[in-house]
Short mmCIF file of C-alpha atoms in Angstrom, two decimals:
data_model
loop_
_atom_site.label_atom_id
_atom_site.label_comp_id
_atom_site.label_asym_id
_atom_site.label_seq_id
_atom_site.Cartn_x
_atom_site.Cartn_y
_atom_site.Cartn_z
CA UNK B 107 145.19 -29.40 -144.31
CA UNK B 108 145.86 -28.70 -140.47
CA UNK B 109 147.52 -25.16 -140.82
CA UNK B 110 145.27 -21.15 -141.67
CA UNK B 111 147.43 -18.94 -143.42
CA UNK B 112 146.97 -15.63 -141.27
CA UNK B 113 147.82 -11.82 -141.10
CA UNK B 114 148.14 -10.86 -137.31
CA UNK B 115 148.74 -7.15 -136.17
CA UNK B 116 151.83 -7.60 -133.89
CA UNK B 117 151.30 -4.78 -132.36
CA UNK B 118 148.53 -1.51 -131.43
CA UNK B 119 148.56 1.17 -133.32
CA UNK B 120 148.88 4.53 -131.36
CA UNK B 121 146.46 7.60 -132.61
CA UNK B 122 149.14 9.65 -134.03
CA UNK B 123 150.03 7.03 -136.30
CA UNK B 124 149.14 5.41 -139.49
CA UNK B 125 149.06 1.76 -140.12
CA UNK B 126 151.36 0.06 -142.48
CA UNK B 127 153.73 -3.47 -143.58
CA UNK B 128 155.53 -2.99 -140.60
CA UNK B 129 152.43 -3.77 -138.08
CA UNK B 130 151.78 -6.67 -139.67
CA UNK B 131 152.68 -10.28 -140.75
CA UNK B 132 151.78 -13.61 -142.46
CA UNK B 133 150.98 -16.28 -139.87
CA UNK B 134 150.42 -19.93 -140.44
CA UNK B 135 148.19 -20.77 -137.02
CA UNK B 136 146.78 -24.82 -136.74
CA UNK B 137 143.02 -25.19 -137.55
CA UNK B 138 141.12 -27.42 -135.11
CA UNK B 139 140.79 -30.83 -136.65
CA UNK B 140 138.86 -32.62 -136.27
CA UNK B 141 135.27 -30.85 -136.77
CA UNK B 142 133.23 -31.27 -133.07
CA UNK B 143 129.41 -31.37 -133.51
CA UNK B 144 128.38 -27.75 -134.41
CA UNK B 145 131.39 -26.60 -136.27
CA UNK B 146 132.34 -25.28 -139.62
CA UNK B 147 135.14 -25.28 -141.71
CA UNK B 148 134.93 -22.64 -144.15
CA UNK B 149 137.11 -21.47 -147.08
CA UNK B 150 137.90 -17.54 -146.52
CA UNK B 151 136.82 -16.34 -150.56
CA UNK B 152 136.43 -12.64 -149.77
CA UNK B 153 137.58 -10.27 -146.80
CA UNK B 154 136.41 -6.49 -146.06
CA UNK B 155 138.77 -4.13 -145.49
CA UNK B 156 136.47 -0.98 -143.33
CA UNK B 157 137.59 2.97 -142.02
CA UNK B 158 136.30 1.53 -138.58
CA UNK B 159 139.65 -0.73 -138.60
CA UNK B 160 141.87 2.20 -138.31
CA UNK B 161 139.18 3.44 -136.40
CA UNK B 162 138.26 1.29 -133.34
CA UNK B 163 140.41 -2.47 -134.32
CA UNK B 164 143.56 -1.85 -134.68
CA UNK B 165 144.42 0.55 -132.05
CA UNK B 166 143.28 -1.83 -128.92
CA UNK B 167 145.89 -3.81 -127.18
CA UNK B 168 143.06 -6.68 -127.16
CA UNK B 169 142.90 -6.92 -130.79
CA UNK B 170 146.67 -7.62 -131.02
CA UNK B 171 146.85 -11.41 -133.40
CA UNK B 172 144.13 -12.16 -135.97
CA UNK B 173 143.33 -8.95 -138.06
CA UNK B 174 138.93 -9.62 -137.05
CA UNK B 175 136.50 -8.36 -139.91
CA UNK B 176 133.75 -9.23 -142.07
CA UNK B 177 134.15 -11.92 -144.99
CA UNK B 178 132.25 -14.33 -146.78
CA UNK B 179 133.30 -18.46 -147.09
CA UNK B 180 132.16 -21.98 -148.83
CA UNK B 181 132.03 -24.13 -145.88
CA UNK B 182 134.33 -26.75 -146.89
CA UNK B 183 133.36 -28.88 -143.90
CA UNK B 184 130.86 -29.35 -141.47
CA UNK B 185 129.76 -31.59 -138.89
CA UNK B 186 126.19 -31.59 -137.42
CA UNK B 187 125.50 -28.40 -137.97
CA UNK B 188 121.97 -28.24 -139.85
CA UNK B 189 121.39 -25.50 -142.18
CA UNK B 190 124.55 -25.21 -142.53
CA UNK B 191 125.67 -28.43 -145.37
CA UNK B 192 129.35 -27.96 -146.96
CA UNK B 193 128.90 -26.28 -150.31
CA UNK B 194 126.60 -23.85 -148.54
CA UNK B 195 127.65 -19.77 -148.94
CA UNK B 196 128.46 -18.18 -145.16
CA UNK B 197 128.86 -13.78 -144.24
CA UNK B 198 130.74 -13.90 -140.23
CA UNK B 199 134.00 -12.02 -139.14
CA UNK B 200 136.47 -14.45 -140.18
CA UNK B 201 139.30 -11.64 -140.23
CA UNK B 202 142.30 -11.87 -142.54
CA UNK B 203 142.75 -15.50 -143.10
CA UNK B 204 143.00 -18.09 -145.63
CA UNK B 205 140.63 -21.08 -143.65
CA UNK B 206 138.51 -21.32 -140.17
CA UNK B 207 136.13 -22.71 -138.18
CA UNK B 208 132.94 -21.44 -136.25
CA UNK B 209 131.06 -23.30 -134.16
CA UNK B 210 126.72 -22.42 -135.06
CA UNK B 211 126.16 -22.54 -131.65
CA UNK B 212 124.71 -20.29 -129.41
CA UNK B 213 122.76 -18.82 -133.00
CA UNK B 214 119.59 -17.22 -131.79
CA UNK B 215 116.48 -16.61 -134.38
CA UNK B 216 115.54 -13.13 -135.25
CA UNK B 217 112.38 -11.81 -137.04
CA UNK B 218 112.92 -9.20 -139.36
CA UNK B 219 111.35 -6.71 -139.84
CA UNK B 220 109.92 -8.39 -143.41
CA UNK B 221 108.36 -10.95 -141.28
CA UNK B 222 110.70 -13.42 -142.45
CA UNK B 223 113.02 -15.32 -140.49
CA UNK B 224 116.98 -14.56 -139.64
CA UNK B 225 118.90 -17.69 -138.46
CA UNK B 226 121.96 -15.36 -136.90
CA UNK B 227 124.31 -14.91 -134.01
CA UNK B 228 124.40 -11.11 -133.07
CA UNK B 229 124.09 -9.06 -135.06
CA UNK B 230 127.65 -9.19 -136.74
CA UNK B 231 127.54 -12.76 -136.93
CA UNK B 232 127.17 -15.77 -138.56
CA UNK B 233 125.00 -16.89 -141.18
CA UNK B 234 123.80 -18.08 -144.30
CA UNK B 235 123.72 -16.30 -147.23
CA UNK B 236 120.43 -16.90 -149.41
CA UNK B 237 121.45 -16.21 -152.78
CA UNK B 238 119.58 -15.13 -155.51
CA UNK B 239 118.15 -16.64 -157.80
CA UNK B 240 119.87 -16.09 -161.10
CA UNK B 241 123.60 -16.32 -161.44
CA UNK B 242 124.66 -12.45 -162.69
CA UNK B 243 127.36 -12.02 -165.05
CA UNK B 244 129.27 -10.97 -162.32
CA UNK B 245 129.50 -12.67 -158.66
CA UNK B 246 126.41 -12.10 -155.87
CA UNK B 247 129.22 -12.38 -152.77
CA UNK B 248 130.93 -9.20 -152.95
CA UNK B 249 127.77 -7.38 -152.66
CA UNK B 250 126.97 -9.33 -149.50
CA UNK B 251 129.66 -7.40 -147.95
CA UNK B 252 128.94 -4.57 -149.58
CA UNK B 253 125.61 -2.68 -150.77
CA UNK B 254 123.75 -5.94 -149.28
CA UNK B 255 126.05 -5.97 -146.27
CA UNK B 256 126.87 -4.05 -143.07
CA UNK B 257 128.25 -1.64 -145.43
CA UNK B 258 124.49 -0.79 -147.20
CA UNK B 259 122.81 -1.04 -144.14
CA UNK B 260 124.43 1.74 -141.80
CA UNK B 261 123.74 3.89 -145.55
CA UNK B 262 120.18 3.33 -144.94
CA UNK B 263 119.66 3.41 -141.27
CA UNK B 264 121.52 7.11 -141.44
CA UNK B 265 119.74 8.36 -144.14
CA UNK B 266 116.03 7.18 -143.62
CA UNK B 267 116.92 7.29 -139.97
CA UNK B 268 118.41 10.50 -138.83
CA UNK B 269 117.75 12.67 -141.83
CA UNK B 270 114.83 11.53 -142.73
CA UNK B 271 115.34 13.27 -146.42
CA UNK B 272 112.08 14.15 -148.36
CA UNK B 273 110.99 16.11 -152.19
CA UNK B 274 112.97 19.22 -151.86
CA UNK B 275 115.33 18.81 -149.51
CA UNK B 276 119.00 19.65 -149.37
CA UNK B 277 121.21 16.37 -148.70
CA UNK B 278 125.24 16.37 -148.46
CA UNK B 279 127.85 12.99 -148.07
CA UNK B 280 130.98 13.78 -147.27
CA UNK B 281 133.52 10.85 -148.48
CA UNK B 282 131.14 10.19 -150.93
CA UNK B 283 132.36 7.69 -153.59
CA UNK B 284 133.39 5.06 -150.73
CA UNK B 285 131.12 2.07 -149.45
CA UNK B 286 128.13 3.29 -147.49
CA UNK B 287 128.73 6.76 -149.05
CA UNK B 288 128.26 5.87 -152.44
CA UNK B 289 124.82 4.76 -151.09
CA UNK B 290 124.14 6.53 -148.23
CA UNK B 291 123.49 9.06 -151.02
CA UNK B 292 121.67 7.90 -154.16
CA UNK B 293 118.98 6.25 -151.33
CA UNK B 294 118.34 10.10 -151.00
CA UNK B 295 118.90 10.97 -154.24
CA UNK B 296 115.69 8.06 -154.19
CA UNK B 297 113.69 9.16 -151.32
CA UNK B 298 113.02 13.01 -153.02
CA UNK B 299 116.22 14.54 -152.55
CA UNK B 300 119.10 17.09 -153.91
CA UNK B 301 122.31 14.84 -153.00
CA UNK B 302 125.61 16.47 -152.92
CA UNK B 303 128.64 14.62 -152.78
CA UNK B 304 132.64 15.70 -150.71
CA UNK B 305 135.41 12.80 -152.46
CA UNK B 306 139.49 13.50 -152.96
CA UNK B 307 139.69 14.44 -156.63
CA UNK B 308 138.08 15.01 -159.82
CA UNK B 309 137.64 11.52 -161.21
CA UNK B 310 136.49 10.69 -158.77
CA UNK B 311 133.27 13.65 -159.22
CA UNK B 312 132.55 12.61 -161.74
CA UNK B 313 132.00 9.05 -160.42
CA UNK B 314 129.83 10.45 -158.38
CA UNK B 315 127.66 12.40 -160.80
CA UNK B 316 127.76 8.50 -163.57
CA UNK B 317 125.69 7.64 -159.83
CA UNK B 318 122.64 10.13 -159.54
CA UNK B 319 124.41 12.79 -157.77
CA UNK B 320 123.13 16.47 -158.78
CA UNK B 321 126.50 17.72 -158.14
CA UNK B 322 129.86 16.29 -157.09
CA UNK B 323 132.66 19.02 -155.12
CA UNK B 324 136.69 17.67 -154.99
CA UNK B 325 138.27 19.61 -151.29
CA UNK B 326 141.05 18.60 -152.34
CA UNK B 327 141.47 21.71 -154.49
CA UNK B 328 139.48 23.90 -152.20
CA UNK B 329 141.85 26.82 -150.82
CA UNK B 330 143.30 25.88 -147.15
CA UNK B 331 140.03 28.22 -145.20
CA UNK B 332 137.89 28.11 -148.28
CA UNK B 333 135.56 24.82 -147.30
CA UNK B 334 133.03 26.36 -146.63
CA UNK B 335 132.26 28.95 -148.65
CA UNK B 336 132.50 26.63 -151.14
CA UNK B 337 130.10 24.77 -149.95
CA UNK B 338 127.87 27.72 -149.35
CA UNK B 339 127.46 28.69 -152.98
CA UNK B 340 126.79 24.04 -154.08
CA UNK B 341 123.73 24.83 -150.58
CA UNK B 342 122.35 28.31 -151.91
CA UNK B 343 119.65 26.73 -149.94
CA UNK B 344 121.33 25.82 -146.79
CA UNK B 345 121.10 22.02 -145.92
CA UNK B 346 118.98 20.41 -144.48
CA UNK B 347 120.43 16.24 -143.66
CA UNK B 348 123.92 16.37 -143.78
CA UNK B 349 126.44 12.34 -144.16
CA UNK B 350 129.17 12.78 -141.53
CA UNK B 351 132.02 9.92 -142.63
CA UNK B 352 134.65 12.54 -141.92
CA UNK B 353 133.80 14.63 -138.51
CA UNK B 354 136.53 17.93 -138.18
CA UNK B 355 136.54 20.54 -140.49
CA UNK B 356 134.28 19.41 -143.23
CA UNK B 357 130.37 19.48 -140.85
CA UNK B 358 131.79 22.32 -138.71
CA UNK B 359 131.12 24.25 -142.27
CA UNK B 360 128.06 22.04 -142.50
CA UNK B 361 127.02 23.15 -138.46
CA UNK B 362 127.86 26.74 -140.51
CA UNK B 363 125.21 26.09 -143.00
CA UNK B 364 122.29 23.49 -142.12
CA UNK B 365 118.22 24.63 -141.91
CA UNK B 366 116.68 24.55 -139.61
CA UNK B 367 116.20 21.50 -138.20
CA UNK B 368 118.70 19.26 -140.25
CA UNK B 369 119.68 15.98 -139.64
CA UNK B 370 122.93 14.96 -138.91
CA UNK B 371 124.68 10.77 -138.68
CA UNK B 372 127.78 10.58 -138.07
CA UNK B 373 128.93 7.16 -139.39
CA UNK B 374 132.96 7.98 -139.03
CA UNK B 375 135.85 10.53 -138.47
CA UNK B 376 138.34 9.74 -140.64
CA UNK B 377 139.78 12.87 -139.73
CA UNK B 378 141.26 12.07 -137.16
CA UNK B 379 143.58 10.24 -139.11
CA UNK B 380 147.57 11.91 -138.98
CA UNK B 381 148.61 12.76 -141.35
CA UNK B 382 151.02 10.37 -144.36
CA UNK B 383 154.58 10.38 -143.25
CA UNK B 384 152.72 12.52 -138.95
CA UNK B 385 155.88 12.68 -136.13
CA UNK B 386 155.09 9.79 -133.56
CA UNK B 387 153.83 12.64 -130.34
CA UNK B 388 152.93 10.04 -128.14
CA UNK B 389 156.62 7.07 -127.34
CA UNK B 390 155.61 3.88 -126.48
CA UNK B 391 155.81 3.57 -122.42
CA UNK B 392 159.31 1.36 -121.54
CA UNK B 393 157.72 -1.78 -122.07
CA UNK B 394 157.29 -1.10 -125.92
CA UNK B 395 152.88 -0.86 -125.13
CA UNK B 396 151.60 1.69 -126.59
CA UNK B 397 150.79 4.70 -124.15
CA UNK B 398 148.21 4.55 -122.28
CA UNK B 399 146.40 7.66 -123.66
CA UNK B 400 146.90 8.66 -127.11
CA UNK B 401 146.82 11.97 -128.27
CA UNK B 402 142.77 12.69 -130.08
CA UNK B 403 143.04 14.75 -133.17
CA UNK B 404 141.22 18.14 -132.11
CA UNK B 405 139.09 20.31 -134.03
CA UNK B 406 138.11 23.76 -132.66
CA UNK B 407 134.37 23.54 -133.83
CA UNK B 408 133.42 27.32 -134.97
CA UNK B 409 129.07 26.69 -136.13
CA UNK B 410 129.07 24.70 -132.63
CA UNK B 411 126.48 27.29 -131.32
CA UNK B 412 123.88 26.46 -134.30
CA UNK B 413 123.25 22.93 -132.94
CA UNK B 414 120.47 24.83 -130.12
CA UNK B 415 120.27 28.21 -132.01
CA UNK B 416 119.28 25.94 -135.58
CA UNK B 417 117.48 22.58 -132.84
CA UNK B 418 119.93 19.97 -134.75
CA UNK B 419 119.96 16.41 -135.38
CA UNK B 420 123.16 15.15 -134.35
CA UNK B 421 123.80 11.03 -134.74
CA UNK B 422 126.44 9.48 -133.85
CA UNK B 423 125.30 5.43 -134.72
CA UNK B 424 126.83 2.28 -136.06
CA UNK B 425 124.98 -0.02 -137.94
CA UNK B 426 124.12 -3.06 -135.38
CA UNK B 427 121.89 -0.93 -133.64
CA UNK B 428 119.98 -0.82 -135.95
CA UNK B 429 120.28 -4.40 -137.34
CA UNK B 430 116.19 -4.42 -137.41
CA UNK B 431 116.11 -2.62 -140.72
CA UNK B 432 118.32 -5.60 -142.44
CA UNK B 433 115.47 -7.35 -143.57
CA UNK B 434 113.43 -4.25 -144.89
CA UNK B 435 117.34 -2.80 -145.89
CA UNK B 436 117.91 -6.47 -148.48
CA UNK B 437 114.51 -6.35 -149.43
CA UNK B 438 114.22 -2.60 -151.31
CA UNK B 439 118.08 -2.18 -152.30
CA UNK B 440 116.83 -6.22 -154.22
CA UNK B 441 114.89 -3.78 -156.26
CA UNK B 442 116.92 -0.78 -156.36
CA UNK B 443 119.46 -2.84 -157.43
CA UNK B 444 116.85 -4.95 -160.31
CA UNK B 445 115.59 -1.93 -161.76
CA UNK B 446 119.07 -0.08 -162.19
CA UNK B 447 118.06 2.79 -159.69
CA UNK B 448 121.17 2.34 -157.58
CA UNK B 449 124.48 1.56 -158.26
CA UNK B 450 127.92 -0.15 -156.69
CA UNK B 451 131.43 -0.32 -157.67
CA UNK B 452 133.99 -2.32 -155.83
CA UNK B 453 137.28 -2.27 -155.33
CA UNK B 454 138.96 -5.53 -155.30
CA UNK B 455 143.13 -6.35 -154.85
CA UNK B 456 143.47 -10.39 -154.96
CA UNK B 457 145.76 -12.53 -151.98
CA UNK B 458 146.02 -12.35 -148.78
CA UNK B 459 148.54 -10.84 -148.33
CA UNK B 460 147.18 -7.71 -150.17
CA UNK B 461 144.88 -6.79 -146.85
CA UNK B 462 147.65 -4.44 -145.14
CA UNK B 463 148.12 -2.63 -148.96
CA UNK B 464 144.45 -2.33 -149.42
CA UNK B 465 143.72 -1.27 -145.95
CA UNK B 466 146.46 1.11 -146.74
CA UNK B 467 145.53 2.59 -149.60
CA UNK B 468 141.70 3.14 -148.92
CA UNK B 469 142.41 5.29 -145.91
CA UNK B 470 144.07 7.37 -148.50
CA UNK B 471 140.88 7.30 -150.54
CA UNK B 472 142.41 5.31 -153.55
CA UNK B 473 139.15 3.05 -153.73
CA UNK B 474 135.96 2.94 -155.58
CA UNK B 475 133.01 2.22 -153.80
CA UNK B 476 133.75 -1.07 -151.78
CA UNK B 477 136.89 -2.58 -150.28
CA UNK B 478 137.74 -5.93 -150.94
CA UNK B 479 139.72 -8.21 -150.65
CA UNK B 480 139.80 -12.22 -152.46
CA UNK B 481 141.30 -14.40 -150.71
CA UNK B 482 141.00 -17.30 -153.08
CA UNK B 483 138.62 -18.90 -155.91
CA UNK B 484 135.36 -17.93 -156.23
CA UNK B 485 132.83 -20.27 -157.10
CA UNK B 486 130.35 -18.11 -158.37
CA UNK B 487 132.82 -16.58 -160.25
CA UNK B 488 131.85 -15.37 -164.54
CA UNK B 489 132.86 -18.91 -166.24
CA UNK B 490 133.13 -20.94 -163.39
CA UNK B 491 130.86 -23.97 -163.34
CA UNK B 492 127.48 -23.43 -161.25
CA UNK B 493 125.40 -26.37 -161.17
CA UNK B 494 127.62 -27.86 -157.36
CA UNK B 495 126.44 -24.19 -155.59
CA UNK B 496 123.59 -25.06 -153.49
#
């Protein structure tokens, strides 16, 4: 094998357009073989599909080419790479690809919160996956991109460091049926809070209740302009904490109901996504590249003064800034999962060619929990012989 299949972004998106099939193409790209010292040939098994791909990556002209995304894979060949033998599983930013060649050079040893040592290349760099001692009925690999990966860490950091829930407190989670919100809501409830989540359908509301939420709101059933009133009915005593994945009108409504010293963790701004079928308001320049200053969706906040009058704490954050929590989080979450106190869900598409559609479907809210695409065979899948798994 001398080449890899890859999904490429053909041009950077404008903020006034949604990603569609025409923005992507599959390419066959030569691999830099043979390997040199410190390099690994990795077969990609699962790739992550996340909202940040639209919010950040796909809008940048420098990111045209291979769509960069977190992934897990198996080392098929290693060249002088201690700690990464052939057959071991690895995590990294491998992108939407069938195979990749990565380097282990530049790895640093980080002391985690639990005292353990971990070799990483930055907060989202290459690392070996340490599998649980017992193999479950379903594969353990997808969870390292979700509940035991960056989405889970984002949920844990936002809840514990910004919202800081406690007994008797009332916490609201937007986009609660997604990979981050689903974990955030369950963690807040484990820490004593009453938790309400918002989502986009009655079926998803039932899904949230099955996952331990105390109540759920189908925001699409709310009349125009009625969001604040709907939240007021769910929070008669006000809101003490808000995990925000959407921004805009939802955030404004929460500001109007926030109690003194409420904590608001801003993790996503998916409401800035243009409406499906929206007209392109900002044409490209004469050479076909996106306009230098793309239009921004701006919500006119009516309740922003309450940030001052209620002494609110609003903090935008990214998981990579809280990587020091990763060991603590994985230890706590593993225990919660083993005891059945946290349940997680994954929506998995199959085939590299499905990556663009998986992204588009996720932005429409079609997924439950973490959206993944399986690129190749999973050695840990049920019915597979595990004898050679390291």
